[in-house]
XYZ file of C-alpha atoms in Angstrom:
691
model
C -1.203 -29.540 -1.284
C -4.136 -31.386 -2.838
C -7.334 -32.649 -1.256
C -10.516 -34.205 -2.561
C -12.915 -32.092 -0.499
C -16.284 -33.316 -1.764
C -17.489 -30.591 -1.474
C -16.906 -26.856 -0.944
C -20.686 -26.525 -0.771
C -20.553 -28.550 2.459
C -19.849 -26.158 5.367
C -18.514 -28.982 7.552
C -15.926 -30.016 4.995
C -14.873 -26.414 4.457
C -14.464 -25.972 8.224
C -12.242 -29.065 8.220
C -10.133 -27.482 5.477
C -9.871 -24.256 7.496
C -8.746 -26.138 10.596
C -6.282 -28.243 8.599
C -4.571 -25.150 7.173
C -4.675 -23.287 10.494
C -2.924 -26.190 12.228
C -0.098 -26.549 9.688
C 3.399 -25.308 10.477
C 3.995 -24.514 6.791
C 1.465 -22.475 4.870
C 0.917 -24.105 1.443
C 1.561 -21.805 -1.495
C -1.086 -23.568 -3.580
C -3.965 -25.732 -2.340
C -5.617 -27.871 -5.013
C -9.189 -28.971 -4.324
C -11.036 -31.631 -6.320
C -14.774 -32.327 -6.439
C -15.657 -28.783 -5.426
C -19.296 -29.285 -6.463
C -19.770 -25.556 -7.018
C -21.540 -23.875 -9.907
C -19.756 -22.120 -12.740
C -18.891 -18.496 -11.814
C -20.686 -18.938 -8.465
C -18.041 -19.918 -5.897
C -20.590 -20.008 -3.075
C -20.377 -18.903 0.519
C -17.812 -21.471 1.686
C -14.906 -20.610 -0.600
C -13.179 -17.750 1.218
C -9.963 -18.870 2.905
C -8.021 -16.049 4.636
C -4.679 -15.380 2.981
C -5.621 -16.984 -0.339
C -7.169 -16.110 -3.685
C -9.614 -18.705 -5.001
C -10.010 -19.642 -8.662
C -12.135 -22.485 -9.973
C -13.118 -24.470 -13.032
C -16.600 -25.864 -12.470
C -19.262 -27.895 -14.219
C -21.759 -26.079 -16.418
C -24.139 -28.902 -17.356
C -23.917 -31.657 -14.755
C -23.602 -31.507 -10.978
C -20.621 -32.600 -8.902
C -16.976 -32.621 -9.944
C -15.093 -29.399 -10.501
C -11.602 -28.275 -9.508
C -10.240 -25.231 -7.708
C -7.020 -23.621 -6.536
C -6.324 -21.566 -3.433
C -3.244 -19.459 -4.182
C -1.258 -17.521 -1.578
C -2.373 -13.923 -2.146
C 1.203 -12.681 -1.773
C 2.371 -14.736 -4.767
C 1.860 -13.150 -8.214
C 0.232 -15.723 -10.480
C -1.523 -15.996 -13.821
C -3.946 -18.530 -15.260
C -2.686 -20.980 -17.911
C -5.729 -20.857 -20.165
C -4.555 -23.484 -22.654
C -4.039 -26.010 -19.831
C -7.324 -25.215 -18.064
C -9.880 -27.638 -19.487
C -13.405 -28.681 -18.534
C -14.628 -31.948 -20.039
C -17.179 -32.842 -17.415
C -16.534 -36.191 -15.696
C -13.733 -36.930 -18.158
C -10.928 -34.384 -17.843
C -11.164 -31.415 -15.484
C -8.053 -29.275 -15.020
C -6.898 -25.899 -13.726
C -3.316 -24.596 -14.060
C -1.478 -21.448 -13.009
C 2.023 -20.058 -13.448
C 3.816 -18.183 -10.677
C 7.330 -17.044 -9.881
C 9.449 -17.547 -6.757
C 13.093 -16.510 -6.390
C 13.272 -15.719 -10.120
C 12.091 -19.263 -10.903
C 8.883 -19.637 -12.904
C 6.787 -22.627 -11.854
C 3.661 -24.213 -13.316
C 1.251 -25.848 -10.893
C -2.117 -27.379 -11.572
C -4.695 -29.954 -10.655
C -6.472 -32.606 -12.709
C -9.568 -34.553 -11.702
C -10.980 -37.622 -13.461
C -14.306 -39.101 -12.410
C -14.360 -42.869 -11.714
C -16.402 -45.484 -13.559
C -15.713 -44.390 -17.144
C -16.170 -46.417 -20.320
C -13.618 -47.070 -23.044
C -14.306 -43.914 -25.061
C -13.913 -41.761 -21.951
C -10.571 -43.422 -21.205
C -9.382 -42.592 -24.714
C -10.620 -39.006 -24.458
C -8.835 -38.559 -21.123
C -5.634 -40.092 -22.479
C -5.630 -37.899 -25.606
C -6.350 -34.718 -23.617
C -3.635 -35.569 -21.091
C -1.104 -36.239 -23.841
C -1.892 -32.918 -25.533
C -1.588 -31.054 -22.215
C 1.753 -32.694 -21.403
C 3.020 -31.701 -24.837
C 2.117 -28.058 -24.145
C 3.822 -28.231 -20.742
C 6.995 -29.594 -22.334
C 7.114 -26.660 -24.734
C 6.964 -24.256 -21.780
C 10.177 -25.803 -20.372
C 9.244 -24.890 -16.813
C 9.270 -26.957 -13.613
C 5.735 -28.273 -13.249
C 3.722 -29.931 -10.501
C 0.479 -31.778 -11.282
C -1.688 -32.794 -8.336
C -5.096 -34.390 -8.316
C -7.503 -37.257 -7.863
C -6.912 -39.207 -11.066
C -8.825 -42.339 -9.990
C -6.000 -44.458 -11.388
C -4.666 -46.810 -8.714
C -0.879 -46.724 -9.044
C -0.686 -49.877 -6.891
C -2.581 -51.850 -9.552
C 0.339 -52.519 -11.870
C -1.597 -55.003 -14.010
C -4.264 -52.543 -15.122
C -3.900 -51.547 -18.788
C -5.402 -48.078 -18.221
C -3.005 -47.388 -15.351
C -0.134 -48.543 -17.528
C -1.125 -46.224 -20.392
C -1.563 -43.338 -17.941
C 1.844 -43.721 -16.276
C 3.566 -44.307 -19.618
C 2.307 -40.959 -20.945
C 3.702 -39.162 -17.915
C 7.018 -41.028 -17.899
C 7.515 -40.244 -21.590
C 7.221 -36.541 -20.744
C 9.789 -36.756 -17.909
C 7.223 -36.716 -15.083
C 7.776 -38.871 -12.011
C 5.302 -39.724 -9.216
C 5.907 -38.457 -5.682
C 3.114 -40.434 -3.987
C 3.257 -44.252 -3.991
C 1.231 -45.263 -0.935
C -2.540 -45.544 -0.388
C -4.464 -42.266 -0.239
C -7.989 -43.726 -0.080
C -8.398 -46.428 2.517
C -11.656 -48.225 3.277
C -12.467 -51.336 5.277
C -11.945 -53.534 2.228
C -9.494 -51.825 -0.126
C -6.557 -49.397 -0.134
C -5.773 -47.463 -3.322
C -3.303 -44.815 -4.445
C -5.542 -42.664 -6.638
C -4.423 -39.192 -5.469
C -1.152 -38.323 -7.191
C 1.586 -35.728 -7.376
C 3.636 -35.710 -10.589
C 6.564 -33.432 -11.366
C 9.178 -32.879 -14.051
C 11.284 -30.819 -11.630
C 14.416 -32.888 -11.061
C 16.575 -29.898 -10.123
C 15.194 -28.948 -6.722
C 14.957 -31.255 -3.754
C 11.356 -32.155 -2.948
C 9.642 -33.893 -0.052
C 6.186 -35.418 -0.422
C 3.799 -36.605 2.253
C 0.342 -37.996 2.931
C -1.543 -36.222 5.711
C -3.661 -38.254 8.128
C -6.239 -35.494 8.614
C -8.869 -36.687 6.132
C -11.617 -34.313 5.020
C -13.523 -36.745 2.801
C -12.623 -40.418 2.249
C -9.376 -39.263 0.599
C -6.236 -38.319 2.497
C -4.667 -34.936 1.638
C -1.319 -35.085 -0.156
C 1.455 -32.512 -0.095
C 4.794 -31.706 -1.698
C 7.447 -29.283 -0.418
C 10.338 -27.943 -2.462
C 13.399 -25.995 -1.351
C 12.682 -23.073 -3.702
C 12.305 -20.178 -1.268
C 10.161 -17.232 -2.212
C 11.341 -13.693 -1.719
C 7.676 -12.695 -1.681
C 7.399 -13.972 1.873
C 9.143 -10.731 2.810
C 6.296 -8.811 1.191
C 4.181 -9.276 4.311
C 3.773 -5.737 5.683
C 5.637 -5.226 8.937
C 3.604 -4.290 11.985
C 4.542 -2.457 15.145
C 3.558 -3.835 18.514
C 0.915 -1.508 19.978
C 0.182 -3.557 23.086
C -1.082 -1.804 26.226
C 2.273 -2.208 27.970
C 4.089 -0.390 25.156
C 1.443 2.339 25.021
C 1.784 3.030 28.756
C 5.566 3.211 28.372
C 5.146 5.621 25.445
C 2.783 7.877 27.402
C 5.143 7.976 30.397
C 8.156 8.801 28.234
C 6.284 11.592 26.434
C 5.361 13.275 29.701
C 9.083 13.790 30.446
C 9.811 15.515 27.119
C 10.858 19.175 27.117
C 8.632 21.031 24.611
C 10.085 24.512 25.146
C 11.807 24.409 21.744
C 8.450 23.839 20.048
C 6.643 26.531 22.033
C 9.150 29.247 21.063
C 8.814 28.622 17.319
C 6.782 31.012 15.153
C 6.861 28.963 11.950
C 4.283 26.117 12.013
C 6.342 23.777 9.802
C 9.476 24.188 11.927
C 7.480 23.813 15.136
C 5.830 20.626 13.871
C 9.183 19.262 12.663
C 10.618 19.647 16.180
C 7.506 18.071 17.700
C 7.607 15.040 15.401
C 11.285 14.520 16.189
C 10.476 14.405 19.905
C 7.515 12.068 19.371
C 9.332 9.955 16.765
C 12.233 9.062 19.045
C 9.914 7.641 21.683
C 7.629 6.067 19.070
C 10.452 3.977 17.567
C 11.754 2.957 20.997
C 8.390 2.004 22.466
C 6.773 0.346 19.443
C 9.260 -2.046 17.798
C 8.339 -4.124 14.786
C 7.040 -7.567 15.704
C 6.634 -10.716 13.577
C 3.232 -10.830 11.919
C 1.201 -13.986 11.835
C 0.002 -15.065 8.425
C -3.711 -14.811 7.812
C -4.314 -18.565 7.907
C -3.391 -18.589 11.609
C -6.230 -16.297 12.600
C -9.034 -18.897 12.941
C -9.761 -17.871 16.516
C -12.492 -20.489 16.898
C -9.899 -23.251 16.421
C -8.856 -23.348 20.078
C -6.665 -25.699 22.115
C -9.554 -28.045 22.913
C -10.284 -28.515 19.220
C -6.579 -28.961 18.498
C -6.348 -31.736 21.103
C -9.329 -33.565 19.607
C -7.779 -33.232 16.139
C -4.522 -34.775 17.380
C -6.474 -37.593 19.057
C -8.328 -38.235 15.796
C -5.067 -38.472 13.855
C -3.554 -40.857 16.421
C -6.671 -43.031 16.355
C -6.592 -43.136 12.574
C -2.914 -44.075 12.541
C -3.515 -46.936 15.008
C -6.411 -48.165 12.904
C -4.261 -48.121 9.765
C -1.518 -50.097 11.512
C -3.936 -52.764 12.677
C -7.473 -52.818 11.303
C -9.597 -54.198 14.117
C -13.265 -53.486 14.783
C -12.362 -52.038 18.174
C -9.912 -49.533 16.692
C -12.293 -48.700 13.866
C -15.101 -48.007 16.327
C -12.822 -45.807 18.450
C -11.647 -43.851 15.403
C -15.202 -43.291 14.149
C -16.232 -42.090 17.595
C -13.375 -39.560 17.807
C -13.901 -38.461 14.174
C -17.591 -37.780 14.794
C -16.751 -35.884 17.981
C -14.242 -33.760 16.064
C -16.753 -32.971 13.315
C -19.388 -32.049 15.905
C -17.022 -29.853 17.924
C -15.696 -28.178 14.769
C -19.181 -27.029 13.831
C -20.062 -26.108 17.408
C -16.934 -23.990 17.991
C -17.399 -22.089 14.740
C -21.086 -21.441 15.432
C -20.339 -20.234 18.968
C -17.632 -17.891 17.675
C -19.870 -16.220 15.109
C -22.803 -16.071 17.525
C -20.627 -14.117 19.971
C -19.306 -11.954 17.139
C -22.778 -11.035 15.879
C -23.972 -10.382 19.429
C -21.064 -8.038 20.136
C -21.577 -6.091 16.887
C -25.386 -5.953 16.787
C -25.284 -2.209 17.470
C -22.730 -1.646 14.694
C -24.230 -2.199 11.244
C -20.911 -1.730 9.440
C -19.113 -4.421 11.458
C -22.112 -6.747 11.210
C -22.120 -6.527 7.431
C -18.340 -6.949 7.340
C -18.797 -10.274 9.143
C -21.662 -11.309 6.864
C -19.640 -10.466 3.748
C -16.702 -12.458 5.100
C -18.932 -15.487 5.664
C -20.366 -15.093 2.162
C -16.887 -14.819 0.662
C -17.450 -11.233 -0.477
C -14.106 -9.987 0.771
C -11.873 -7.452 -0.977
C -8.330 -8.728 -0.707
C -4.980 -7.131 -1.198
C -3.118 -9.489 -3.450
C -0.079 -9.581 -5.626
C -0.656 -10.189 -9.295
C 1.312 -9.805 -12.506
C 0.643 -6.404 -14.056
C 0.659 -5.274 -17.668
C 3.036 -2.304 -17.923
C 3.799 -0.811 -21.350
C 2.451 -3.944 -23.007
C 4.664 -6.320 -20.997
C 3.750 -8.478 -18.013
C 5.868 -7.910 -14.901
C 5.859 -9.247 -11.341
C 8.476 -6.849 -9.934
C 6.842 -5.112 -6.930
C 8.700 -1.805 -7.279
C 7.712 -1.426 -10.931
C 4.124 -2.305 -10.050
C 4.090 0.332 -7.277
C 5.393 2.986 -9.697
C 2.847 1.924 -12.310
C -0.043 2.226 -9.860
C 1.161 5.654 -8.729
C 1.440 6.892 -12.303
C -2.058 5.638 -13.113
C -3.773 6.907 -9.964
C -2.036 10.273 -10.262
C -3.032 10.937 -13.881
C -6.442 9.291 -14.333
C -8.312 12.360 -13.001
C -6.223 14.761 -15.117
C -6.905 12.731 -18.249
C -10.621 12.715 -17.496
C -10.726 16.463 -16.761
C -9.098 17.248 -20.116
C -11.953 15.457 -21.903
C -14.671 17.543 -20.220
C -16.555 19.871 -22.530
C -16.255 23.590 -21.670
C -19.385 24.934 -19.914
C -21.845 27.046 -21.903
C -22.095 29.536 -19.042
C -19.439 30.513 -16.457
C -19.835 28.829 -13.071
C -20.252 32.116 -11.179
C -23.476 32.839 -13.062
C -25.150 30.100 -11.018
C -23.905 31.364 -7.655
C -26.073 33.328 -5.251
C -24.926 36.703 -3.999
C -21.771 36.614 -1.921
C -22.428 35.959 1.735
C -22.128 39.289 3.627
C -20.545 37.540 6.628
C -17.013 36.147 6.826
C -15.812 33.186 8.849
C -13.199 33.669 11.571
C -10.725 30.811 11.967
C -10.550 31.134 15.732
C -7.744 29.438 17.677
C -8.027 26.086 19.412
C -7.048 24.957 22.903
C -5.763 21.707 24.480
C -9.240 20.830 25.773
C -10.789 20.997 22.291
C -7.941 18.921 20.846
C -8.374 16.215 23.502
C -12.122 16.140 22.854
C -11.510 15.835 19.105
C -8.977 13.022 19.513
C -11.207 11.050 21.885
C -14.073 11.211 19.363
C -11.959 9.438 16.720
C -12.174 5.677 16.162
C -9.070 3.894 17.578
C -7.976 2.423 14.242
C -4.461 1.185 13.481
C -4.345 2.564 9.918
C -1.935 5.461 9.473
C -0.117 7.657 6.983
C 3.589 8.233 6.466
C 4.199 9.092 10.120
C 3.015 5.575 11.128
C 1.169 6.955 14.175
C -2.285 5.348 14.579
C -5.202 6.947 16.414
C -4.802 4.382 19.194
C -1.426 5.953 20.028
C -2.580 9.571 19.569
C -5.303 8.959 22.152
C -2.505 8.412 24.677
C -0.567 11.627 24.054
C 0.522 13.263 27.300
C -0.654 16.751 28.316
C 2.584 18.460 27.294
C 2.383 16.973 23.780
C -1.235 18.143 23.453
C -0.137 21.623 24.525
C 2.644 21.648 21.913
C 0.240 20.387 19.245
C -2.185 23.161 20.158
C 0.602 25.712 19.634
C 1.469 24.254 16.197
C -2.167 24.268 15.057
C -2.726 27.841 16.206
C 0.373 28.942 14.288
C -1.180 27.383 11.190
C -4.526 29.108 11.851
C -2.871 32.449 12.584
C -0.678 32.602 9.468
C -3.293 31.073 7.193
C -0.733 30.538 4.468
C 0.598 27.327 5.985
C -1.150 23.985 6.130
C 1.643 21.728 7.389
C 3.695 20.250 4.540
C 3.997 16.839 6.233
C 0.203 16.560 6.200
C 0.017 16.894 2.407
C 1.525 13.501 1.598
C -0.848 10.611 0.936
C -0.029 6.944 1.330
C -2.031 5.070 -1.325
C -2.920 1.360 -1.164
C -4.300 -0.268 -4.359
C -7.328 -2.492 -3.709
C -8.613 -4.886 -6.363
C -12.228 -4.285 -7.484
C -13.115 -6.680 -10.300
C -12.061 -7.689 -13.805
C -8.565 -8.449 -15.059
C -6.110 -8.280 -12.151
C -3.306 -7.335 -14.543
C -4.877 -3.933 -15.323
C -4.390 -0.973 -12.975
C -7.807 0.384 -13.983
C -9.423 -2.511 -12.112
C -8.047 -1.289 -8.777
C -9.204 1.573 -6.588
C -6.858 3.688 -4.478
C -7.272 3.863 -0.719
C -5.566 7.024 0.540
C -4.157 7.099 4.057
C -3.297 10.483 5.539
C -1.587 11.375 8.786
C -4.009 10.918 11.678
C -2.662 14.123 13.218
C -3.713 15.942 10.042
C -7.222 14.586 10.617
C -7.214 16.178 14.061
C -6.450 19.551 12.454
C -9.026 18.963 9.723
C -11.718 18.075 12.246
C -11.107 21.357 14.067
C -11.442 23.311 10.809
C -14.434 21.211 9.720
C -16.349 22.071 12.884
C -15.662 25.786 12.374
C -16.636 25.824 8.687
C -19.722 23.623 9.071
C -21.060 25.654 12.002
C -20.549 28.883 10.045
C -22.359 27.523 6.960
C -25.265 26.318 9.087
C -25.688 29.776 10.645
C -25.736 31.369 7.169
C -28.219 28.763 5.881
C -25.837 27.962 3.041
C -26.636 24.363 2.144
C -29.195 23.561 -0.526
C -32.257 21.625 0.620
C -31.539 19.230 -2.229
C -28.292 18.000 -0.616
C -28.620 15.124 1.868
C -25.050 13.816 1.891
C -22.407 14.545 4.559
C -24.816 16.688 6.570
C -25.777 16.217 10.194
C -29.295 14.849 10.724
C -29.518 13.885 7.034
C -29.333 10.327 5.692
C -30.252 8.078 2.781
C -33.630 7.532 4.455
C -34.432 11.225 4.099
C -33.526 11.402 0.419
C -35.466 8.185 -0.287
C -38.536 9.566 1.492
C -38.228 12.806 -0.481
C -37.981 10.877 -3.757
C -41.079 8.809 -2.985
C -42.994 11.935 -1.974
C -42.059 13.733 -5.231
C -43.100 10.799 -7.415
C -46.308 10.196 -5.441
C -47.335 13.844 -5.703
C -46.744 13.834 -9.467
C -48.794 10.669 -9.896
C -51.620 12.095 -7.788
C -51.594 15.172 -10.035
C -51.701 12.828 -13.052
C -48.332 14.045 -14.283
C -45.863 11.937 -16.215
C -42.658 11.521 -14.190
C -39.115 10.865 -15.355
C -36.154 9.997 -13.132
C -32.641 10.770 -14.364
C -29.897 9.109 -12.331
C -26.419 10.620 -12.622
C -23.246 8.668 -11.965
C -20.338 11.111 -11.768
C -16.999 9.532 -12.641
C -14.105 10.602 -10.363
C -16.324 13.344 -8.935
C -14.083 14.089 -5.936
C -10.889 13.831 -7.996
C -11.723 16.300 -10.784
C -12.604 19.378 -8.717
C -10.880 22.508 -10.032
C -8.996 24.233 -7.189
C -9.441 27.751 -8.587
C -13.202 27.316 -8.842
C -13.251 25.722 -5.395
C -11.515 28.725 -3.828
C -13.871 31.182 -5.543
C -16.873 29.262 -4.250
C -15.388 29.281 -0.754
C -15.010 33.055 -1.005
C -18.618 33.395 -2.145
C -19.932 31.461 0.854
C -18.002 33.619 3.346
C -14.644 31.917 3.761
C -12.240 34.775 3.119
C -9.000 36.320 4.293
C -6.831 34.116 6.516
C -9.351 31.249 6.333
C -9.290 31.283 2.519
C -5.484 31.458 2.530
C -5.469 28.408 4.794
C -7.652 26.448 2.348
C -5.485 27.500 -0.585
C -2.489 26.081 1.272
C -4.525 22.994 2.220
C -5.396 22.163 -1.399
C -2.048 23.013 -3.005
C 1.287 21.222 -3.034
C -0.084 17.743 -2.365
C 1.598 14.516 -3.432
C 1.189 10.774 -3.104
C 3.166 7.546 -3.102
C 1.784 4.050 -3.612
C 2.564 1.362 -1.050
C 2.596 -2.131 -2.522
C 3.201 -4.334 0.519
C 6.645 -3.262 1.793
C 7.522 -1.513 -1.471
C 6.983 2.208 -1.999
C 6.821 3.918 -5.371
C 9.911 5.948 -6.197
C 8.000 8.404 -8.392
C 6.299 11.075 -6.290
C 3.050 12.018 -7.996
C 1.805 15.586 -7.598
C -1.926 16.228 -7.151
C -3.303 19.398 -8.732
C -6.993 18.477 -8.923
C -9.649 17.242 -6.554
C -10.196 17.250 -2.827
C -7.957 14.996 -0.704
C -9.259 11.436 -0.595
C -9.417 9.909 2.867
C -9.610 13.358 4.465
C -12.115 14.915 6.869
C -12.566 18.131 4.882
C -12.820 16.472 1.451
C -16.542 15.559 1.630
C -17.447 18.993 3.046
C -15.551 20.776 0.281
C -17.306 18.615 -2.295
C -20.835 19.470 -1.173
C -19.823 23.156 -1.095
C -18.549 22.772 -4.679
C -21.813 21.252 -5.988
C -24.166 23.289 -3.777
C -25.225 25.530 -6.690
C -26.178 22.575 -8.911
C -29.960 22.996 -8.361
C -29.782 26.540 -9.810
C -28.658 25.035 -13.135
C -32.027 23.304 -13.532
C -35.193 25.077 -14.632
C -37.851 22.360 -14.924
C -36.745 19.693 -12.490
C -35.922 18.878 -8.889
C -32.539 17.356 -7.997
C -32.013 15.042 -5.032
C -28.350 14.788 -4.085
C -26.483 12.521 -1.731
C -22.906 13.778 -2.186
C -22.029 12.751 -5.775
C -25.098 10.513 -6.279
C -27.711 12.671 -7.975
C -31.282 11.993 -9.064
C -33.214 14.520 -11.166
C -37.025 14.328 -11.131
C -38.828 15.820 -14.141
C -42.630 15.951 -14.437
C -45.086 17.167 -17.077
C -48.679 16.739 -18.202
C -47.722 15.141 -21.523
C -44.908 12.919 -22.712
C -43.876 15.452 -25.342
C -43.587 18.168 -22.715
C -41.689 15.771 -20.474
C -39.249 15.026 -23.278
C -38.766 18.737 -23.941
C -38.068 19.515 -20.270
C -35.577 16.698 -19.886
């Protein structure tokens, strides 16, 4: 689809684009936008369209103009750099290449500003000819959409003739031959779709839902994409299904679980009982694509939109002042209601989340277009570009599983052994006392009812509705684990990893960060252990006063206040002050398990409790999920604390708790792995020596 939006900087026009896409039965794979009017490398706050990645080619010197592409984020695509050109107000283009059903396709947009002189016509013609020559050499089906400002209905115009001749000579044919810009005095066909694809059946259309004074144009082809199946499946966790699940669980016989003495076998029996009811009660349901989630576009707005289109169609059939006046009235009403509905929606959203800073900022970032998206993209693997999802999943898993190991190998050996910095061993030892159903229920109810889950697919929302007999069986399994100490459940050691794009080249795995999802039931167990360990360490006064991260009643405000106080005191004493800010790369991922266990022993976690932690850290593995594709190569994890876990942050601050004892002339301020070292001295030379 292609639309002259004039401009993306206009919130009303962007809202019209949102409503247009939300109301379409077919989600466009690529949406070309002309006259974006956005600045180079600054997309602006009105460029985020759910379900799409946005790329642009904008003006650098002058204002106005510019082209952009919204590309379905489930379609791997790459930029055609040699076809992407910016000659401001003369030739502005943006092209991509993507693959559907093993067919590579080139799609792009070209915009030419109106009112050009003879030299500009020649420059446009020469640039177009060179671009068409490059496209021919690619030998790929190509679609070119855009506002060319050449009226194809004006057959006597020499510039139009030269333009069409260049395209015809390169086997391109036009798919739009009716007016796309209609005013009270003139109707012109200046928005075009050209293609050299004569193999597949195509259908083109002109949409009556105008955003600017141009009508959107669209082309559909019968090439079906297998990537549509890459939409992750979702189970239906409606209240009706949850009530059915809870009722069915209450009738389950748990005697087989309660007689087991091995925690892994007991948990295996329990998951079989739960799993049977889980599959029956929560079937997979069709997922709506992201462009259908504009909740502010309600039925009232839809009715006004349909009325606007009917009024426009009547006006086009017979241009009378009465029909024109009626159309303008309905169009203005639609524009007003569009803005009103969107404002009301976000006002309600901000009001409902005003007590939740995280959700408030998530909404703000969405409005500003600062949204991290999961998207498919070609990846460079062993020097070759591939779009095959399974290979990409394996590549991500290999990278995520080895990056910490490779970094750890490069670390210089310490000058002194780690135990030389430790305080005397704690004389007390922690007892991993058993749990009970009441404590488990309290722990579960304190968890956020999220739908994210690990391999077992069971979200917290479902766990919150476990029946009493299931809670009793779970209590038995957990106590078996606590009693033996040597067994942290094997099923809990598998991580489900989702790659999330950060920034930079999308084809490089290093520009993605892994999000690890663990079993929510494992988080219940971890929370129970966390409470026991944290309470014990508080009673022994273990934590350094320099650590402010992951501690109750400690926050960034406290560490900031401490930093200001330190600097102020040094300045009042007329001391020179130096701040050293440490950024630890892969801090959580490079923790040595042997050292971790020895530090746990030193702080009083011994015997069965230490055996439990040894089992907890060892034997872990991960798989990468890339939409509905899972990596086939299981990657073992021998370093670090489990990402996405409850105990991971606590283990980390235990691991680095002795860091202040390494320093002789300075004061560290730590917030987990973010560390600031304050050094002060009377003279600069002394300051340099201390640092």
